[in-house]
Amino acid sequence: MGGRCALSDIGCPEKEKNMIRKKRNIHLLIALALASALLATGCSGKTPAPEATGGSAAATAAATTEASAEATPEAKSAYQAEVEKGDLNLIIYMIGEGPADQQLAVDAINLKMKTDIKATLEVKNTPWADWNTKYQLLFNSGEEFDGCFATSWADYGGLAKKGAFYELNEEMLSAFMPNFAPQLFDEAHKYLWETSAVDGKRYLIPQIYDWMNNYVAIIRGDLREKYGIPEVKTLDDILNYALTIGTNEPGLIPVNAMGTEDKFYNAFASSMAWNSMGAGMVYDTRKDDGKVMNLLDSPELIAFLKKARALQEAGAISKSVLSSQTDTATNFKAGKSAINIDGLGGPVNIYNEVMMNNPEFKPEIIDFAGDTPKVAPSPFNGGMAVSAFSKNPTRTLMALDLLMGVEDYNNLFGMGVPGTHWNPVGDDKYELLEAGQKNFVPYSGCPWGLNTNFMRVDKNTPDWVGELRQEWTSQIKQTKMDGFKYDDTNFKTETANIQAIYAAEWPALYFGMYAETDAKIAEFREKLVTAGFDKVLADIQAQFDAYIAGK
């Protein structure tokens, strides 16, 4: 089996689930003189009981001490000197609504963190309804806060160039992130740090998450059997399955999505092994020929858009898809759709829930992309950054070190309070408790910047899920585009206009809303040309050529 995750400029990455957690011995390597220089210069609900916090503060302190056992005396002194400055409250921002019991988890974290580094956290969220406006306002207003989630789809590169984030270096992370830094700088993950620079400077602490989260589909096996449909293996099989169900099953819409979901197109891009280079511009990782392509020039894409129109006419795609406010996952679990396409974690969650509540659906997960190349995750997919407005950047690094590098902290932030919201099952699974089902579904708070190999999966998750991800990881292909990031400085207006056209009109095309598909594609192409598409494509190609030549 195989598969891959197509990147898109439109939409939001879904939360991931780690199938197998790797334990690492943590060793700290610190440049003695530079650590000394850091010390010399400085850097510009109800509370649960302590025993319910997933490990004592003393145990966490011991882990931190063990992690830094091999640090130089100067580095230890720098770390301890920062702690001895006294108690601090740190503000971090995360994108998306937090779970109802988020504060319970934060309270539990603070019980430990106040002992470990004399700091407490105040977590603020920017709701999805207006996240982009509020997120940008954080930096434009000059509000004092300490850390935040950062990613390419929230304009990390543009904000970094404007001075929104605190500049970081390897010595700084080694000194003040003794648990996490050795993981980031090991052989398997150092490329994340090395390729995260913006104009030669680094501001991002990339998440470390070893497992690929490629697109897969979950379908109703009972309906497949009912209509005598052969085993579903490929994307074409999935579309034919949808056509059969849409034609014959009244009251059920196979692709019952909402207009803001781009996963239907992403499924196609995944099957083609395309990576996005910008709105409407893709790179074929199978060819890896250094050529950026206008996706509208692909005969395969045109055929896909026409197949989408056929599905729309057959009732296999919702006619109200563009205005719908209910996503495919919700509709699938409610028996109102027959297909859900998402990164593996999403369908696996649906699988577990359906097997609990509606096992008669006989859910089947389809790895439809086959053995297409897998591309190593980009550091710009997500991570944490220190705000340039923070008065306490080094303590912020220390707090992020605990959240990203210590299991108890990471589990608390992502899953809630053990014994209250969940219980551990073995080394890498969990049992969700009633309070968790109601108020803290694991990883529902969008903690993407803190994704690590400490993440657990539901106890009912089949073992083959981990095996599949291992297989994907073994199929990772190094490509010419690894680490490349387009700088749109010369064509900001054109880039914005192209993105706006795609946001407004692309979903209607890939959901098959137009009877005259060829005419609409031609009209769409003309709008893009008028907006400067060809200029931007040429600029991306020129930068990409230079990037490849400089490798």
PDB file of N, CA and C in Angstrom, residues 60-61 64 79 109 112-114 116-117 176-177 179-180 396-410 454:
ATOM      1  N   THR A  60       8.894  15.261  36.189  1.00  0.00           N
ATOM      2  CA  THR A  60       9.227  16.056  35.013  1.00  0.00           C
ATOM      3  C   THR A  60      10.538  16.784  35.212  1.00  0.00           C
ATOM      4  N   ALA A  61      10.744  17.306  36.392  1.00  0.00           N
ATOM      5  CA  ALA A  61      12.006  17.981  36.685  1.00  0.00           C
ATOM      6  C   ALA A  61      13.164  17.017  36.533  1.00  0.00           C
ATOM      7  N   THR A  64      13.923  16.604  32.891  1.00  0.00           N
ATOM      8  CA  THR A  64      14.655  17.758  32.383  1.00  0.00           C
ATOM      9  C   THR A  64      16.107  17.716  32.833  1.00  0.00           C
ATOM     10  N   TYR A  79      20.646  28.278  31.878  1.00  0.00           N
ATOM     11  CA  TYR A  79      19.284  27.798  32.085  1.00  0.00           C
ATOM     12  C   TYR A  79      18.812  28.120  33.501  1.00  0.00           C
ATOM     13  N   ILE A 109      -1.040  21.784  33.632  1.00  0.00           N
ATOM     14  CA  ILE A 109       0.288  22.122  33.115  1.00  0.00           C
ATOM     15  C   ILE A 109       0.963  23.136  34.028  1.00  0.00           C
ATOM     16  N   LYS A 112       2.707  21.958  37.174  1.00  0.00           N
ATOM     17  CA  LYS A 112       4.013  21.381  36.929  1.00  0.00           C
ATOM     18  C   LYS A 112       5.029  22.421  36.501  1.00  0.00           C
ATOM     19  N   MET A 113       4.596  23.303  35.590  1.00  0.00           N
ATOM     20  CA  MET A 113       5.533  24.267  35.007  1.00  0.00           C
ATOM     21  C   MET A 113       6.034  25.282  36.033  1.00  0.00           C
ATOM     22  N   LYS A 114       5.172  25.638  36.979  1.00  0.00           N
ATOM     23  CA  LYS A 114       5.606  26.612  37.996  1.00  0.00           C
ATOM     24  C   LYS A 114       6.738  26.045  38.836  1.00  0.00           C
ATOM     25  N   ASP A 116       8.828  23.548  37.699  1.00  0.00           N
ATOM     26  CA  ASP A 116       9.960  23.215  36.835  1.00  0.00           C
ATOM     27  C   ASP A 116      10.742  24.435  36.359  1.00  0.00           C
ATOM     28  N   ILE A 117      10.017  25.485  35.933  1.00  0.00           N
ATOM     29  CA  ILE A 117      10.739  26.645  35.383  1.00  0.00           C
ATOM     30  C   ILE A 117      10.196  27.982  35.900  1.00  0.00           C
ATOM     31  N   PHE A 176      18.311  26.442  25.926  1.00  0.00           N
ATOM     32  CA  PHE A 176      17.054  26.660  26.627  1.00  0.00           C
ATOM     33  C   PHE A 176      15.951  25.670  26.255  1.00  0.00           C
ATOM     34  N   MET A 177      16.243  24.729  25.366  1.00  0.00           N
ATOM     35  CA  MET A 177      15.297  23.659  25.051  1.00  0.00           C
ATOM     36  C   MET A 177      16.022  22.315  25.153  1.00  0.00           C
ATOM     37  N   ASN A 179      15.316  19.418  26.277  1.00  0.00           N
ATOM     38  CA  ASN A 179      14.591  18.188  25.969  1.00  0.00           C
ATOM     39  C   ASN A 179      14.296  18.050  24.484  1.00  0.00           C
ATOM     40  N   PHE A 180      13.921  19.159  23.854  1.00  0.00           N
ATOM     41  CA  PHE A 180      13.469  19.110  22.471  1.00  0.00           C
ATOM     42  C   PHE A 180      14.591  19.280  21.459  1.00  0.00           C
ATOM     43  N   THR A 396      10.140  31.667  27.399  1.00  0.00           N
ATOM     44  CA  THR A 396       9.178  31.111  26.447  1.00  0.00           C
ATOM     45  C   THR A 396       9.748  29.875  25.778  1.00  0.00           C
ATOM     46  N   LEU A 397      11.015  29.916  25.389  1.00  0.00           N
ATOM     47  CA  LEU A 397      11.662  28.737  24.822  1.00  0.00           C
ATOM     48  C   LEU A 397      11.651  27.580  25.813  1.00  0.00           C
ATOM     49  N   MET A 398      11.886  27.878  27.069  1.00  0.00           N
ATOM     50  CA  MET A 398      11.892  26.833  28.089  1.00  0.00           C
ATOM     51  C   MET A 398      10.506  26.213  28.247  1.00  0.00           C
ATOM     52  N   ALA A 399       9.466  27.040  28.184  1.00  0.00           N
ATOM     53  CA  ALA A 399       8.101  26.528  28.287  1.00  0.00           C
ATOM     54  C   ALA A 399       7.760  25.669  27.063  1.00  0.00           C
ATOM     55  N   LEU A 400       8.134  26.141  25.880  1.00  0.00           N
ATOM     56  CA  LEU A 400       7.882  25.361  24.671  1.00  0.00           C
ATOM     57  C   LEU A 400       8.668  24.060  24.688  1.00  0.00           C
ATOM     58  N   ASP A 401       9.832  24.075  25.291  1.00  0.00           N
ATOM     59  CA  ASP A 401      10.634  22.863  25.429  1.00  0.00           C
ATOM     60  C   ASP A 401       9.872  21.801  26.203  1.00  0.00           C
ATOM     61  N   LEU A 402       9.213  22.199  27.281  1.00  0.00           N
ATOM     62  CA  LEU A 402       8.448  21.243  28.068  1.00  0.00           C
ATOM     63  C   LEU A 402       7.236  20.742  27.288  1.00  0.00           C
ATOM     64  N   LEU A 403       6.543  21.647  26.595  1.00  0.00           N
ATOM     65  CA  LEU A 403       5.350  21.260  25.842  1.00  0.00           C
ATOM     66  C   LEU A 403       5.680  20.353  24.651  1.00  0.00           C
ATOM     67  N   MET A 404       6.844  20.570  24.050  1.00  0.00           N
ATOM     68  CA  MET A 404       7.209  19.815  22.850  1.00  0.00           C
ATOM     69  C   MET A 404       8.140  18.644  23.143  1.00  0.00           C
ATOM     70  N   GLY A 405       8.866  18.701  24.236  1.00  0.00           N
ATOM     71  CA  GLY A 405       9.919  17.729  24.481  1.00  0.00           C
ATOM     72  C   GLY A 405       9.721  16.807  25.659  1.00  0.00           C
ATOM     73  N   VAL A 406       8.648  17.008  26.447  1.00  0.00           N
ATOM     74  CA  VAL A 406       8.400  16.165  27.618  1.00  0.00           C
ATOM     75  C   VAL A 406       7.006  15.550  27.477  1.00  0.00           C
ATOM     76  N   GLU A 407       6.912  14.247  27.583  1.00  0.00           N
ATOM     77  CA  GLU A 407       5.681  13.524  27.276  1.00  0.00           C
ATOM     78  C   GLU A 407       4.494  13.969  28.119  1.00  0.00           C
ATOM     79  N   ASP A 408       4.675  14.098  29.435  1.00  0.00           N
ATOM     80  CA  ASP A 408       3.556  14.471  30.297  1.00  0.00           C
ATOM     81  C   ASP A 408       2.938  15.794  29.868  1.00  0.00           C
ATOM     82  N   TYR A 409       3.774  16.767  29.600  1.00  0.00           N
ATOM     83  CA  TYR A 409       3.286  18.078  29.177  1.00  0.00           C
ATOM     84  C   TYR A 409       2.566  17.983  27.830  1.00  0.00           C
ATOM     85  N   ASN A 410       3.170  17.286  26.897  1.00  0.00           N
ATOM     86  CA  ASN A 410       2.600  17.190  25.556  1.00  0.00           C
ATOM     87  C   ASN A 410       1.244  16.495  25.586  1.00  0.00           C
ATOM     88  N   PHE A 454       5.061  11.940  20.780  1.00  0.00           N
ATOM     89  CA  PHE A 454       4.399  11.524  22.013  1.00  0.00           C
ATOM     90  C   PHE A 454       2.900  11.323  21.789  1.00  0.00           C
TER      91      PHE A 454
END
